[in-house]
Amino acid sequence: MIKVGVFGASGRVGKLIIDDLKSTEGMELSAVYVRRELDFAIDPSVLVTSDLDSLLNASDVIIDFSLPEACEKLLEAALQNPKPLVIGTTGLNTHQLNLLKEASQKMPVLYATNMSLGVALLNKLVYQASQALADFDIEIVEMHHRHKKDAPSGTALTLAESAAKGRELNLDDVRISGRDGNIGERTKDEIAVMALRGGDIVGRHTVGFYNDGEFIELNHTATSRNTFSKGAIRAAAWLVQQKEGLYSISDCLGL
Ligand code: NAD
């Protein structure tokens, strides 16, 4: 039995992971981290703790869907007490990403801004389209629910990276995050990544390739957060068998 610890257990995705683990063969929930007390019922055999070392010690693998500052604390604790880590938290800053890379030298770490199979494939398609459609303008739009804290979404940024890579561009040099006022014409290489927020939208990403006379739009819509929770559980089952290193969801899916 693979023992899974959940960090961010009371969140939208965390709660689904706890639920989905109940019907996952060969895996069980061993521990959840809470800051205060848990606000929902849980099997009494599960360790409920506000101590990161206890969470790490009780688990074969940790799944994290929290917030960047919280993920940073988890990474710092894991550097002292290594354990396979599936990180789904988005909006990590440069320091937090560096911590994640440092951790991956000591333990297997899978970092994915989107755990769904569809988006993993979309990234491949975007890379190919960006290469093949060299003259087309690339624009990305993402839509999420009103509670989402980071913008643009981690998924949109990863898609933008795939697009930039297809053209051998550095995303930091070409990314635009808004247009307003008399800003002049679009430049050839720029890639806009625009974020819309509202209602209960789980996640919608459109990568458009626009040219004179035609355009292609590649779209992915998540209709349920279970695509993320189930994807993260699948990633955890795969990660416990890997040696230290930094992995992507494509590695796990063999894409
Ligand atoms: P949420 O706000 O519902 O849950 C956040 C969780 O983090 C809560 O359990 C909260 O208690 C916990 N938390 C907050 N601050 C903490 C701290 N200081 N210490 C410990 N725990 C803390 O958010 P959500 O919608 O479940 O999303 C969580 C993260 O996952 C976000 O970054 C979101 O963008 C990301 N996300 C990733 C994917 C993916 O596939 N990779 C999919 C959906 C969401």
CSV table of C-alpha atoms and ligand atoms in Angstrom, one decimal:
chain,number,residue,atom,x,y,z
A,1,MET,CA,0.0,0.0,0.0
A,2,ILE,CA,1.4,3.4,-0.9
A,3,LYS,CA,0.8,5.9,1.9
A,4,VAL,CA,-0.1,9.3,0.6
A,5,GLY,CA,0.1,12.5,2.6
A,6,VAL,CA,-1.9,15.5,1.5
A,7,PHE,CA,-0.8,19.1,1.9
A,8,GLY,CA,-3.6,21.6,1.3
A,9,ALA,CA,-6.1,19.0,2.4
A,10,SER,CA,-9.0,21.4,3.1
A,11,GLY,CA,-8.7,23.1,-0.3
A,12,ARG,CA,-10.9,22.6,-3.4
A,13,VAL,CA,-8.5,20.1,-5.0
A,14,GLY,CA,-7.1,18.7,-1.7
A,15,LYS,CA,-10.6,17.5,-0.6
A,16,LEU,CA,-11.1,15.7,-3.9
A,17,ILE,CA,-7.7,13.9,-3.6
A,18,ILE,CA,-8.8,12.6,-0.1
A,19,ASP,CA,-12.1,11.4,-1.7
A,20,ASP,CA,-10.5,9.9,-4.8
A,21,LEU,CA,-7.9,8.0,-2.7
A,22,LYS,CA,-10.8,6.0,-1.1
A,23,SER,CA,-11.4,4.3,-4.4
A,24,THR,CA,-7.8,4.0,-5.5
A,25,GLU,CA,-6.4,0.5,-5.4
A,26,GLY,CA,-2.9,0.1,-3.8
A,27,MET,CA,-2.9,3.6,-2.3
A,28,GLU,CA,-4.3,5.0,1.0
A,29,LEU,CA,-4.4,8.4,2.7
A,30,SER,CA,-1.9,8.3,5.6
A,31,ALA,CA,-1.8,11.9,6.8
A,32,VAL,CA,-3.1,15.4,6.2
A,33,TYR,CA,-1.5,18.7,7.2
A,34,VAL,CA,-3.8,21.3,8.8
A,35,ARG,CA,-3.0,24.7,10.1
A,36,ARG,CA,-5.8,24.7,12.6
A,37,GLU,CA,-8.4,21.9,13.1
A,38,LEU,CA,-9.9,19.9,10.2
A,39,ASP,CA,-13.3,21.3,9.1
A,40,PHE,CA,-14.6,17.9,7.7
A,41,ALA,CA,-14.8,14.3,8.9
A,42,ILE,CA,-11.9,11.9,8.1
A,43,ASP,CA,-11.1,8.3,8.9
A,44,PRO,CA,-9.7,8.1,12.4
A,45,SER,CA,-6.7,6.0,11.1
A,46,VAL,CA,-5.4,9.1,9.2
A,47,LEU,CA,-2.9,11.3,11.0
A,48,VAL,CA,-4.1,14.9,11.2
A,49,THR,CA,-1.1,17.1,12.0
A,50,SER,CA,0.2,20.6,11.9
A,51,ASP,CA,3.8,19.4,12.0
A,52,LEU,CA,5.5,19.0,8.6
A,53,ASP,CA,7.9,16.4,9.8
A,54,SER,CA,5.1,14.2,11.1
A,55,LEU,CA,3.3,14.5,7.7
A,56,LEU,CA,6.5,13.5,5.9
A,57,ASN,CA,7.3,10.7,8.2
A,58,ALA,CA,3.9,9.2,7.9
A,59,SER,CA,3.8,9.1,4.1
A,60,ASP,CA,5.6,7.5,1.2
A,61,VAL,CA,4.7,10.4,-1.1
A,62,ILE,CA,3.2,13.9,-0.5
A,63,ILE,CA,0.7,15.6,-2.8
A,64,ASP,CA,0.6,19.4,-2.5
A,65,PHE,CA,-2.2,21.7,-3.7
A,66,SER,CA,-1.8,24.7,-1.5
A,67,LEU,CA,-0.4,28.2,-1.9
A,68,PRO,CA,3.1,29.3,-2.9
A,69,GLU,CA,4.1,30.4,0.6
A,70,ALA,CA,2.8,27.1,2.0
A,71,CYS,CA,4.5,25.1,-0.7
A,72,GLU,CA,7.8,26.9,0.2
A,73,LYS,CA,7.5,25.7,3.8
A,74,LEU,CA,6.9,22.1,2.6
A,75,LEU,CA,9.9,22.2,0.3
A,76,GLU,CA,12.1,23.6,3.1
A,77,ALA,CA,11.0,20.7,5.4
A,78,ALA,CA,11.4,18.1,2.7
A,79,LEU,CA,15.0,19.3,2.0
A,80,GLN,CA,15.8,18.2,5.6
A,81,ASN,CA,13.5,15.1,5.4
A,82,PRO,CA,13.4,13.9,1.8
A,83,LYS,CA,10.2,12.3,0.4
A,84,PRO,CA,8.8,12.0,-3.1
A,85,LEU,CA,6.7,15.2,-3.8
A,86,VAL,CA,3.9,15.8,-6.3
A,87,ILE,CA,3.6,19.6,-6.5
A,88,GLY,CA,0.5,21.0,-8.1
A,89,THR,CA,0.6,24.5,-6.5
A,90,THR,CA,0.9,27.3,-9.1
A,91,GLY,CA,2.2,30.8,-9.0
A,92,LEU,CA,5.6,29.8,-7.5
A,93,ASN,CA,8.1,32.7,-7.6
A,94,THR,CA,11.8,32.3,-8.7
A,95,HIS,CA,13.0,31.5,-5.1
A,96,GLN,CA,10.3,28.9,-4.7
A,97,LEU,CA,11.1,27.3,-8.1
A,98,ASN,CA,14.8,27.2,-7.1
A,99,LEU,CA,13.9,25.5,-3.9
A,100,LEU,CA,11.9,23.0,-5.9
A,101,LYS,CA,14.9,22.3,-8.1
A,102,GLU,CA,17.2,22.0,-5.1
A,103,ALA,CA,14.7,19.5,-3.5
A,104,SER,CA,14.8,17.4,-6.8
A,105,GLN,CA,18.5,16.8,-6.3
A,106,LYS,CA,17.6,14.9,-3.1
A,107,MET,CA,14.2,13.3,-3.9
A,108,PRO,CA,11.9,12.7,-6.8
A,109,VAL,CA,9.8,15.8,-7.5
A,110,LEU,CA,7.0,16.0,-10.0
A,111,TYR,CA,6.0,19.6,-10.7
A,112,ALA,CA,2.9,20.2,-13.0
A,113,THR,CA,0.9,23.3,-13.3
A,114,ASN,CA,-1.8,21.1,-14.7
A,115,MET,CA,-2.2,17.4,-13.9
A,116,SER,CA,-4.7,16.6,-16.7
A,117,LEU,CA,-3.9,14.3,-19.6
A,118,GLY,CA,-5.5,16.7,-22.0
A,119,VAL,CA,-3.3,19.7,-21.1
A,120,ALA,CA,-0.2,17.5,-21.2
A,121,LEU,CA,-1.1,16.7,-24.8
A,122,LEU,CA,-2.1,20.3,-25.5
A,123,ASN,CA,1.4,21.4,-24.6
A,124,LYS,CA,2.9,19.0,-27.2
A,125,LEU,CA,0.4,20.2,-29.8
A,126,VAL,CA,1.2,23.9,-29.1
A,127,TYR,CA,4.9,23.2,-29.4
A,128,GLN,CA,4.4,21.5,-32.8
A,129,ALA,CA,2.0,24.2,-34.1
A,130,SER,CA,4.3,27.0,-33.0
A,131,GLN,CA,7.1,25.4,-34.9
A,132,ALA,CA,5.0,24.6,-38.0
A,133,LEU,CA,3.1,27.9,-38.2
A,134,ALA,CA,6.1,30.2,-38.0
A,135,ASP,CA,4.3,33.3,-39.4
A,136,PHE,CA,1.2,33.0,-37.3
A,137,ASP,CA,0.6,35.3,-34.3
A,138,ILE,CA,0.2,33.4,-31.0
A,139,GLU,CA,-2.3,34.6,-28.4
A,140,ILE,CA,-3.4,32.8,-25.2
A,141,VAL,CA,-6.5,33.3,-23.2
A,142,GLU,CA,-7.4,31.5,-19.9
A,143,MET,CA,-10.6,31.6,-17.9
A,144,HIS,CA,-11.0,30.5,-14.2
A,145,HIS,CA,-13.4,30.8,-11.3
A,146,ARG,CA,-13.6,34.0,-9.3
A,147,HIS,CA,-11.6,32.5,-6.3
A,148,LYS,CA,-8.4,31.8,-8.2
A,149,LYS,CA,-5.5,33.8,-6.7
A,150,ASP,CA,-2.7,33.8,-9.2
A,151,ALA,CA,-2.9,35.2,-12.7
A,152,PRO,CA,-2.2,34.3,-15.4
A,153,SER,CA,-2.7,30.6,-14.6
A,154,GLY,CA,0.3,28.3,-14.3
A,155,THR,CA,-1.2,26.3,-17.1
A,156,ALA,CA,-1.3,29.3,-19.4
A,157,LEU,CA,2.3,30.2,-18.6
A,158,THR,CA,3.4,26.6,-19.3
A,159,LEU,CA,1.5,26.7,-22.6
A,160,ALA,CA,3.2,30.0,-23.4
A,161,GLU,CA,6.6,28.4,-22.7
A,162,SER,CA,5.7,25.5,-25.1
A,163,ALA,CA,4.8,28.1,-27.7
A,164,ALA,CA,8.0,30.1,-27.2
A,165,LYS,CA,10.1,27.0,-27.2
A,166,GLY,CA,8.7,26.0,-30.6
A,167,ARG,CA,10.1,29.2,-32.0
A,168,GLU,CA,13.3,29.2,-29.9
A,169,LEU,CA,12.3,32.3,-28.1
A,170,ASN,CA,12.7,33.2,-24.4
A,171,LEU,CA,9.2,33.7,-23.0
A,172,ASP,CA,10.4,36.5,-20.6
A,173,ASP,CA,11.4,38.5,-23.7
A,174,VAL,CA,8.1,38.2,-25.6
A,175,ARG,CA,5.3,37.8,-23.1
A,176,ILE,CA,2.6,40.5,-22.9
A,177,SER,CA,0.2,40.5,-20.0
A,178,GLY,CA,-2.2,43.3,-21.1
A,179,ARG,CA,-2.9,45.8,-23.8
A,180,ASP,CA,-4.4,49.2,-23.0
A,181,GLY,CA,-4.2,52.6,-24.7
A,182,ASN,CA,-2.3,53.7,-27.8
A,183,ILE,CA,0.3,51.0,-27.7
A,184,GLY,CA,1.0,50.6,-31.4
A,185,GLU,CA,0.8,47.6,-33.6
A,186,ARG,CA,1.4,44.1,-32.5
A,187,THR,CA,5.0,43.0,-32.8
A,188,LYS,CA,5.8,39.7,-34.6
A,189,ASP,CA,7.2,37.7,-31.7
A,190,GLU,CA,5.0,38.8,-28.9
A,191,ILE,CA,2.8,36.3,-27.1
A,192,ALA,CA,0.0,37.7,-25.1
A,193,VAL,CA,-1.3,35.7,-22.1
A,194,MET,CA,-4.6,37.1,-20.9
A,195,ALA,CA,-6.6,36.1,-17.8
A,196,LEU,CA,-10.4,36.3,-17.3
A,197,ARG,CA,-12.0,35.5,-13.9
A,198,GLY,CA,-15.6,34.7,-13.1
A,199,GLY,CA,-18.2,32.3,-11.7
A,200,ASP,CA,-17.2,28.7,-11.1
A,201,ILE,CA,-15.2,28.0,-14.3
A,202,VAL,CA,-12.8,25.1,-13.5
A,203,GLY,CA,-10.4,26.1,-16.2
A,204,ARG,CA,-10.4,26.9,-19.9
A,205,HIS,CA,-7.3,27.6,-22.0
A,206,THR,CA,-7.2,28.6,-25.6
A,207,VAL,CA,-4.0,28.9,-27.6
A,208,GLY,CA,-4.7,30.7,-30.9
A,209,PHE,CA,-2.5,30.8,-34.0
A,210,TYR,CA,-3.6,33.7,-36.2
A,211,ASN,CA,-2.6,34.5,-39.8
A,212,ASP,CA,-4.0,36.5,-42.7
A,213,GLY,CA,-6.9,34.4,-44.1
A,214,GLU,CA,-7.0,31.7,-41.4
A,215,PHE,CA,-6.5,30.9,-37.8
A,216,ILE,CA,-6.4,27.8,-35.6
A,217,GLU,CA,-7.5,27.7,-31.9
A,218,LEU,CA,-6.5,24.9,-29.7
A,219,ASN,CA,-8.8,24.7,-26.7
A,220,HIS,CA,-8.9,22.7,-23.5
A,221,THR,CA,-11.7,22.9,-21.0
A,222,ALA,CA,-11.6,21.2,-17.6
A,223,THR,CA,-15.2,20.4,-16.6
A,224,SER,CA,-14.4,18.9,-13.2
A,225,ARG,CA,-11.5,19.3,-10.7
A,226,ASN,CA,-11.4,15.5,-10.5
A,227,THR,CA,-9.2,15.6,-13.6
A,228,PHE,CA,-6.6,17.3,-11.4
A,229,SER,CA,-7.0,15.1,-8.3
A,230,LYS,CA,-7.0,11.8,-10.3
A,231,GLY,CA,-4.0,13.0,-12.3
A,232,ALA,CA,-2.1,13.9,-9.2
A,233,ILE,CA,-2.8,10.5,-7.6
A,234,ARG,CA,-1.7,8.8,-10.8
A,235,ALA,CA,1.5,10.9,-10.7
A,236,ALA,CA,2.1,10.0,-7.1
A,237,ALA,CA,1.8,6.2,-7.8
A,238,TRP,CA,4.4,6.7,-10.6
A,239,LEU,CA,6.7,9.0,-8.7
A,240,VAL,CA,7.3,6.6,-5.7
A,241,GLN,CA,9.1,4.3,-8.2
A,242,GLN,CA,11.5,7.0,-9.5
A,243,LYS,CA,14.9,8.1,-8.2
A,244,GLU,CA,15.6,11.7,-7.3
A,245,GLY,CA,15.1,14.3,-10.1
A,246,LEU,CA,12.7,16.8,-11.5
A,247,TYR,CA,9.8,15.3,-13.5
A,248,SER,CA,6.9,16.7,-15.5
A,249,ILE,CA,3.5,15.2,-16.1
A,250,SER,CA,4.6,14.3,-19.6
A,251,ASP,CA,7.3,12.0,-18.1
A,252,CYS,CA,4.7,10.3,-16.0
A,253,LEU,CA,2.3,9.8,-18.9
A,254,GLY,CA,5.1,8.8,-21.3
A,255,LEU,CA,4.1,11.5,-23.8
B,1,NAD,P1,-7.8,26.4,-2.2
B,1,NAD,O1,-7.7,27.9,-1.9
B,1,NAD,O2,-9.2,25.8,-2.3
B,1,NAD,O3,-6.9,25.5,-1.2
B,1,NAD,C1,-5.7,25.9,-0.8
B,1,NAD,C2,-5.2,25.0,0.4
B,1,NAD,O4,-4.0,25.5,0.9
B,1,NAD,C3,-6.2,25.0,1.6
B,1,NAD,O5,-6.3,23.7,2.1
B,1,NAD,C4,-5.5,25.9,2.6
B,1,NAD,O6,-5.8,25.6,3.9
B,1,NAD,C5,-4.0,25.6,2.3
B,1,NAD,N1,-3.1,26.6,2.8
B,1,NAD,C6,-3.2,27.9,2.5
B,1,NAD,N2,-2.2,28.6,3.1
B,1,NAD,C7,-1.5,27.6,3.8
B,1,NAD,C8,-0.4,27.7,4.6
B,1,NAD,N3,0.3,28.8,4.9
B,1,NAD,N4,0.1,26.5,5.2
B,1,NAD,C9,-0.5,25.3,4.9
B,1,NAD,N5,-1.6,25.2,4.1
B,1,NAD,C10,-2.1,26.4,3.6
B,1,NAD,O7,-7.1,26.2,-3.6
B,1,NAD,P2,-7.3,25.1,-4.8
B,1,NAD,O8,-8.3,25.6,-5.8
B,1,NAD,O9,-7.4,23.8,-4.2
B,1,NAD,O10,-5.9,25.2,-5.5
B,1,NAD,C11,-4.7,25.0,-4.8
B,1,NAD,C12,-3.5,25.3,-5.7
B,1,NAD,O11,-3.4,24.3,-6.7
B,1,NAD,C13,-3.5,26.7,-6.4
B,1,NAD,O12,-2.1,27.1,-6.5
B,1,NAD,C14,-4.1,26.4,-7.7
B,1,NAD,O13,-3.7,27.3,-8.7
B,1,NAD,C15,-3.4,25.0,-8.0
B,1,NAD,N6,-4.1,24.1,-8.9
B,1,NAD,C16,-3.3,23.3,-9.6
B,1,NAD,C17,-3.9,22.4,-10.5
B,1,NAD,C18,-2.9,21.5,-11.2
B,1,NAD,O14,-3.4,20.6,-12.0
B,1,NAD,N7,-1.6,21.6,-11.0
B,1,NAD,C19,-5.2,22.4,-10.7
B,1,NAD,C20,-6.1,23.2,-9.9
B,1,NAD,C21,-5.5,24.1,-9.0
